[in-house]
């Protein structure tokens, strides 16, 4: 895939990062949703691995898929569920902050391009 | 309820919240029927329990939760000797519902906590997506 088709030339690494942050947010929301499902195994995306794969040319879905790992519970529960609410909440809010920062970088970039187009 | 559209974070949260609501309703039904008596063992109220199952959307990797079944507990009703009771059988016994009120209260608290957590996550996700749409 060319850079132009990917929009990487315009948004750089932040565009990729935002997509992966969004994928991770969905996965963490899935964990929170399944907090009471017997036998459910919590999953998470190793963000650094996913971003590395994405930069090396994998698609967003592929990159996210290769970096998915099962969470190791501190104390497994009897019904086989490995969701630990505290851990999930922390991961979710950390990811949300990552998303917000990436979005801020992106917005700056877009503003810069806009100013260039207007010739300010 | 499988849909053809790929699932998003709002589907995940919405279905999880309705599943928790079913769980809260079963706990409320059990609490409401605690102490209810009947003439025969077969007629006595048996506690309800919602059983959750994971619902995975393979195309996105997201998974939400669905209520696989609402089943009746196999607990045996409690036999009480109460000859003065209008519902007492020939032996003067009534059968009361085997509801563990403490367990049901804990179930309800757990369910409402998880509901709140989902709302919190949903609010954050919604705000982030709105910010993205407005690019600010």
CSV table of C-alpha atoms in Angstrom, one decimal:
chain,number,residue,atom,x,y,z
A,1,UNK,CA,0.0,0.0,0.0
A,2,UNK,CA,1.4,3.4,-0.9
A,3,UNK,CA,1.9,6.1,1.6
A,4,UNK,CA,-0.7,8.3,-0.2
A,5,UNK,CA,-3.3,5.6,-0.1
A,6,UNK,CA,-2.6,5.1,3.6
A,7,UNK,CA,-2.7,8.8,4.4
A,8,UNK,CA,0.5,8.2,6.3
A,9,UNK,CA,2.2,11.1,4.6
A,10,UNK,CA,-0.4,13.5,5.9
A,11,UNK,CA,-1.1,12.2,9.4
A,12,UNK,CA,2.2,10.3,10.1
A,13,UNK,CA,2.4,7.9,13.0
A,14,UNK,CA,-0.5,9.6,14.8
A,15,UNK,CA,-3.1,8.4,12.3
A,16,UNK,CA,-1.9,4.8,12.8
A,17,UNK,CA,-1.7,5.2,16.5
A,18,UNK,CA,-5.3,6.6,16.8
A,19,UNK,CA,-6.7,3.7,14.9
A,20,UNK,CA,-4.9,1.2,17.1
A,21,UNK,CA,-6.0,3.1,20.3
A,22,UNK,CA,-9.6,2.9,19.1
A,23,UNK,CA,-9.2,-0.9,18.5
A,24,UNK,CA,-7.8,-1.3,22.0
A,25,UNK,CA,-10.6,0.8,23.5
A,26,UNK,CA,-13.1,-1.7,21.9
A,27,UNK,CA,-11.2,-4.7,23.3
A,28,UNK,CA,-11.1,-3.2,26.8
A,29,UNK,CA,-14.8,-2.3,26.6
A,30,UNK,CA,-15.4,-6.0,25.7
A,31,UNK,CA,-13.5,-7.0,28.9
A,32,UNK,CA,-15.6,-4.7,31.0
A,33,UNK,CA,-18.8,-6.0,29.4
A,34,UNK,CA,-17.8,-9.6,30.1
A,35,UNK,CA,-16.9,-9.0,33.8
A,36,UNK,CA,-19.6,-11.5,34.9
A,37,UNK,CA,-19.4,-14.1,32.0
A,38,UNK,CA,-18.3,-17.5,33.2
A,39,UNK,CA,-15.1,-18.7,31.5
A,40,UNK,CA,-14.4,-15.4,29.7
A,41,UNK,CA,-10.7,-14.7,29.2
A,42,UNK,CA,-9.7,-11.0,29.2
A,43,UNK,CA,-7.7,-9.8,26.3
A,44,UNK,CA,-5.6,-6.8,25.6
A,45,UNK,CA,-3.5,-5.3,22.8
A,46,UNK,CA,0.2,-4.8,23.4
A,47,UNK,CA,0.2,-1.3,22.0
A,48,UNK,CA,3.9,-1.0,21.2
A,49,UNK,CA,3.9,-4.3,19.3
A,50,UNK,CA,0.8,-3.3,17.4
A,51,UNK,CA,2.2,0.1,16.4
A,52,UNK,CA,5.5,-1.5,15.3
A,53,UNK,CA,3.7,-3.9,13.1
A,54,UNK,CA,1.5,-1.1,11.7
A,55,UNK,CA,4.6,1.0,10.9
A,56,UNK,CA,6.2,-1.9,9.2
A,57,UNK,CA,3.2,-2.1,6.7
A,58,UNK,CA,0.6,-4.3,8.3
A,59,UNK,CA,-3.0,-3.2,8.1
A,60,UNK,CA,-4.7,-1.9,11.3
A,61,UNK,CA,-6.7,-5.1,11.8
A,62,UNK,CA,-3.6,-7.3,11.2
A,63,UNK,CA,-1.4,-5.2,13.5
A,64,UNK,CA,-4.0,-5.3,16.2
A,65,UNK,CA,-4.6,-9.0,15.8
A,66,UNK,CA,-0.9,-9.9,16.1
A,67,UNK,CA,-0.6,-7.9,19.3
A,68,UNK,CA,-3.6,-9.4,21.1
A,69,UNK,CA,-2.6,-11.2,24.3
A,70,UNK,CA,-4.6,-12.8,27.1
A,71,UNK,CA,-4.4,-11.0,30.4
A,72,UNK,CA,-2.7,-12.9,33.2
A,73,UNK,CA,-5.0,-12.6,36.2
A,74,UNK,CA,-3.5,-11.8,39.6
A,75,UNK,CA,-6.1,-14.0,41.3
A,76,UNK,CA,-8.2,-16.2,39.0
A,77,UNK,CA,-11.8,-16.7,40.0
A,78,UNK,CA,-13.6,-20.0,40.3
A,79,UNK,CA,-15.8,-19.6,37.2
A,80,UNK,CA,-12.8,-19.2,34.9
A,81,UNK,CA,-13.4,-15.5,34.3
A,82,UNK,CA,-10.1,-13.5,34.2
A,83,UNK,CA,-11.5,-10.0,34.2
A,84,UNK,CA,-10.2,-7.9,37.0
A,85,UNK,CA,-12.2,-4.7,37.2
A,86,UNK,CA,-9.4,-2.6,38.6
A,87,UNK,CA,-6.9,-3.6,36.0
A,88,UNK,CA,-9.4,-3.1,33.2
A,89,UNK,CA,-10.4,0.4,34.5
A,90,UNK,CA,-6.7,1.5,34.7
A,91,UNK,CA,-6.0,0.1,31.2
A,92,UNK,CA,-9.1,1.8,29.8
A,93,UNK,CA,-8.3,5.2,31.3
A,94,UNK,CA,-4.7,5.0,30.3
A,95,UNK,CA,-5.7,4.1,26.8
A,96,UNK,CA,-8.3,7.0,26.8
A,97,UNK,CA,-5.5,9.4,27.7
A,98,UNK,CA,-3.3,8.0,24.9
A,99,UNK,CA,-6.2,8.4,22.5
A,100,UNK,CA,-6.8,12.0,23.6
A,101,UNK,CA,-3.1,13.0,23.3
A,102,UNK,CA,-2.8,11.3,19.8
A,103,UNK,CA,-5.9,13.2,18.8
A,104,UNK,CA,-4.4,16.5,20.0
A,105,UNK,CA,-1.2,15.8,17.9
A,106,UNK,CA,-3.4,15.1,14.9
A,107,UNK,CA,-5.5,18.2,15.4
A,108,UNK,CA,-2.4,20.3,15.4
A,109,UNK,CA,-1.2,18.6,12.3
A,110,UNK,CA,-4.5,19.3,10.5
A,111,UNK,CA,-4.4,22.9,11.7
A,112,UNK,CA,-0.9,23.3,10.3
A,113,UNK,CA,-2.0,21.9,6.9
A,114,UNK,CA,-5.0,24.2,6.9
A,115,UNK,CA,-2.8,27.2,7.6
A,116,UNK,CA,-0.5,26.2,4.8
A,117,UNK,CA,-3.4,25.9,2.4
A,118,UNK,CA,-4.8,29.3,3.4
A,119,UNK,CA,-1.3,30.8,3.1
A,120,UNK,CA,-1.3,32.4,6.5
B,1,UNK,CA,-29.4,-11.4,18.3
B,2,UNK,CA,-26.7,-11.5,15.6
B,3,UNK,CA,-26.7,-8.5,13.3
B,4,UNK,CA,-25.1,-8.3,9.9
B,5,UNK,CA,-23.3,-5.0,10.7
B,6,UNK,CA,-19.9,-5.3,12.5
B,7,UNK,CA,-20.2,-4.6,16.2
B,8,UNK,CA,-18.9,-1.3,17.7
B,9,UNK,CA,-18.2,-0.2,21.2
B,10,UNK,CA,-21.7,1.1,21.6
B,11,UNK,CA,-23.2,-2.3,20.7
B,12,UNK,CA,-20.8,-3.9,23.2
B,13,UNK,CA,-21.9,-1.5,26.0
B,14,UNK,CA,-25.6,-1.5,25.2
B,15,UNK,CA,-25.9,-5.3,25.2
B,16,UNK,CA,-23.8,-5.6,28.3
B,17,UNK,CA,-26.0,-3.1,30.1
B,18,UNK,CA,-29.2,-4.9,29.1
B,19,UNK,CA,-27.7,-8.2,30.3
B,20,UNK,CA,-26.9,-6.7,33.6
B,21,UNK,CA,-30.4,-5.4,33.8
B,22,UNK,CA,-31.8,-8.9,33.3
B,23,UNK,CA,-29.5,-10.1,36.1
B,24,UNK,CA,-30.7,-7.2,38.4
B,25,UNK,CA,-34.3,-8.2,37.6
B,26,UNK,CA,-33.8,-11.8,38.5
B,27,UNK,CA,-32.3,-10.7,41.8
B,28,UNK,CA,-35.2,-8.4,42.4
B,29,UNK,CA,-37.7,-11.2,41.6
B,30,UNK,CA,-35.9,-13.5,44.1
B,31,UNK,CA,-35.9,-10.9,46.8
B,32,UNK,CA,-39.6,-10.1,46.2
B,33,UNK,CA,-40.4,-13.8,46.6
B,34,UNK,CA,-38.3,-14.4,49.6
B,35,UNK,CA,-40.5,-15.8,52.4
B,36,UNK,CA,-43.4,-16.6,50.0
B,37,UNK,CA,-45.0,-19.9,51.0
B,38,UNK,CA,-47.1,-22.4,49.3
B,39,UNK,CA,-49.1,-25.6,50.1
B,40,UNK,CA,-47.0,-28.1,48.1
B,41,UNK,CA,-43.3,-28.5,47.5
B,42,UNK,CA,-43.8,-28.3,43.7
B,43,UNK,CA,-45.6,-25.0,43.9
B,44,UNK,CA,-43.0,-23.2,45.9
B,45,UNK,CA,-41.0,-20.4,44.3
B,46,UNK,CA,-37.6,-21.4,43.1
B,47,UNK,CA,-35.0,-18.6,42.7
B,48,UNK,CA,-34.1,-17.4,39.2
B,49,UNK,CA,-30.6,-17.0,37.9
B,50,UNK,CA,-29.4,-15.3,34.7
B,51,UNK,CA,-26.6,-17.2,32.9
B,52,UNK,CA,-24.3,-15.0,30.8
B,53,UNK,CA,-22.4,-16.1,27.8
B,54,UNK,CA,-19.8,-14.3,25.6
B,55,UNK,CA,-20.9,-13.1,22.2
B,56,UNK,CA,-17.9,-12.6,19.9
B,57,UNK,CA,-18.0,-10.6,16.7
B,58,UNK,CA,-15.3,-12.3,14.7
B,59,UNK,CA,-15.0,-9.5,12.1
B,60,UNK,CA,-14.0,-6.9,14.7
B,61,UNK,CA,-12.7,-9.0,17.6
B,62,UNK,CA,-15.1,-7.3,20.0
B,63,UNK,CA,-17.1,-9.4,22.3
B,64,UNK,CA,-20.2,-8.5,24.2
B,65,UNK,CA,-22.4,-10.5,26.6
B,66,UNK,CA,-25.7,-12.1,26.1
B,67,UNK,CA,-28.1,-13.8,28.5
B,68,UNK,CA,-27.8,-17.5,27.5
B,69,UNK,CA,-30.6,-18.5,29.8
B,70,UNK,CA,-32.6,-17.6,32.9
B,71,UNK,CA,-32.8,-20.8,34.8
B,72,UNK,CA,-34.5,-21.8,38.0
B,73,UNK,CA,-32.3,-23.0,40.9
B,74,UNK,CA,-32.6,-26.6,41.9
B,75,UNK,CA,-32.7,-25.6,45.6
B,76,UNK,CA,-35.3,-27.5,47.6
B,77,UNK,CA,-38.0,-25.4,49.2
B,78,UNK,CA,-37.9,-25.1,53.0
B,79,UNK,CA,-40.5,-27.1,54.9
B,80,UNK,CA,-42.0,-25.3,57.9
B,81,UNK,CA,-44.5,-26.6,60.3
B,82,UNK,CA,-47.2,-23.9,60.7
B,83,UNK,CA,-50.6,-25.5,61.2
B,84,UNK,CA,-52.3,-22.2,61.7
B,85,UNK,CA,-51.3,-21.0,58.3
B,86,UNK,CA,-54.2,-20.9,55.8
B,87,UNK,CA,-52.0,-22.6,53.1
B,88,UNK,CA,-50.9,-25.4,55.4
B,89,UNK,CA,-51.3,-28.9,54.0
B,90,UNK,CA,-52.8,-32.0,55.8
B,91,UNK,CA,-49.6,-32.3,57.9
B,92,UNK,CA,-49.8,-28.7,58.9
B,93,UNK,CA,-46.7,-27.8,56.8
B,94,UNK,CA,-46.1,-25.0,54.4
B,95,UNK,CA,-43.2,-24.8,51.9
B,96,UNK,CA,-41.3,-21.5,51.7
B,97,UNK,CA,-39.1,-20.2,48.9
B,98,UNK,CA,-35.4,-21.1,49.2
B,99,UNK,CA,-34.1,-17.6,48.7
B,100,UNK,CA,-30.8,-16.6,50.1
B,101,UNK,CA,-31.4,-12.9,50.7
B,102,UNK,CA,-27.8,-12.0,51.5
B,103,UNK,CA,-26.6,-13.7,48.3
B,104,UNK,CA,-29.3,-11.9,46.3
B,105,UNK,CA,-28.3,-8.5,47.7
B,106,UNK,CA,-24.6,-9.2,46.9
B,107,UNK,CA,-25.7,-10.2,43.4
B,108,UNK,CA,-27.6,-7.0,43.0
B,109,UNK,CA,-24.7,-4.8,44.2
B,110,UNK,CA,-22.2,-6.7,41.9
B,111,UNK,CA,-24.5,-6.2,39.0
B,112,UNK,CA,-25.1,-2.5,39.5
B,113,UNK,CA,-21.4,-2.0,40.0
B,114,UNK,CA,-20.7,-3.6,36.7
B,115,UNK,CA,-23.5,-1.6,35.1
B,116,UNK,CA,-21.9,1.6,36.4
B,117,UNK,CA,-18.5,0.5,35.1
B,118,UNK,CA,-19.9,0.0,31.6
B,119,UNK,CA,-21.7,3.4,31.7
B,120,UNK,CA,-18.4,5.0,32.7
B,121,UNK,CA,-16.5,3.3,29.9
B,122,UNK,CA,-19.2,4.2,27.4
B,123,UNK,CA,-19.2,7.9,28.4
B,124,UNK,CA,-15.4,8.0,27.9
B,125,UNK,CA,-15.6,6.3,24.5
B,126,UNK,CA,-18.4,8.6,23.4
B,127,UNK,CA,-16.5,11.7,24.5
B,128,UNK,CA,-13.4,10.6,22.6
B,129,UNK,CA,-15.3,9.8,19.5
B,130,UNK,CA,-17.2,13.1,19.6
B,131,UNK,CA,-13.8,14.9,20.0
B,132,UNK,CA,-12.5,13.0,16.9
B,133,UNK,CA,-15.6,13.9,14.9
B,134,UNK,CA,-15.2,17.6,15.8
B,135,UNK,CA,-11.4,17.4,15.6
B,136,UNK,CA,-10.7,19.4,18.7
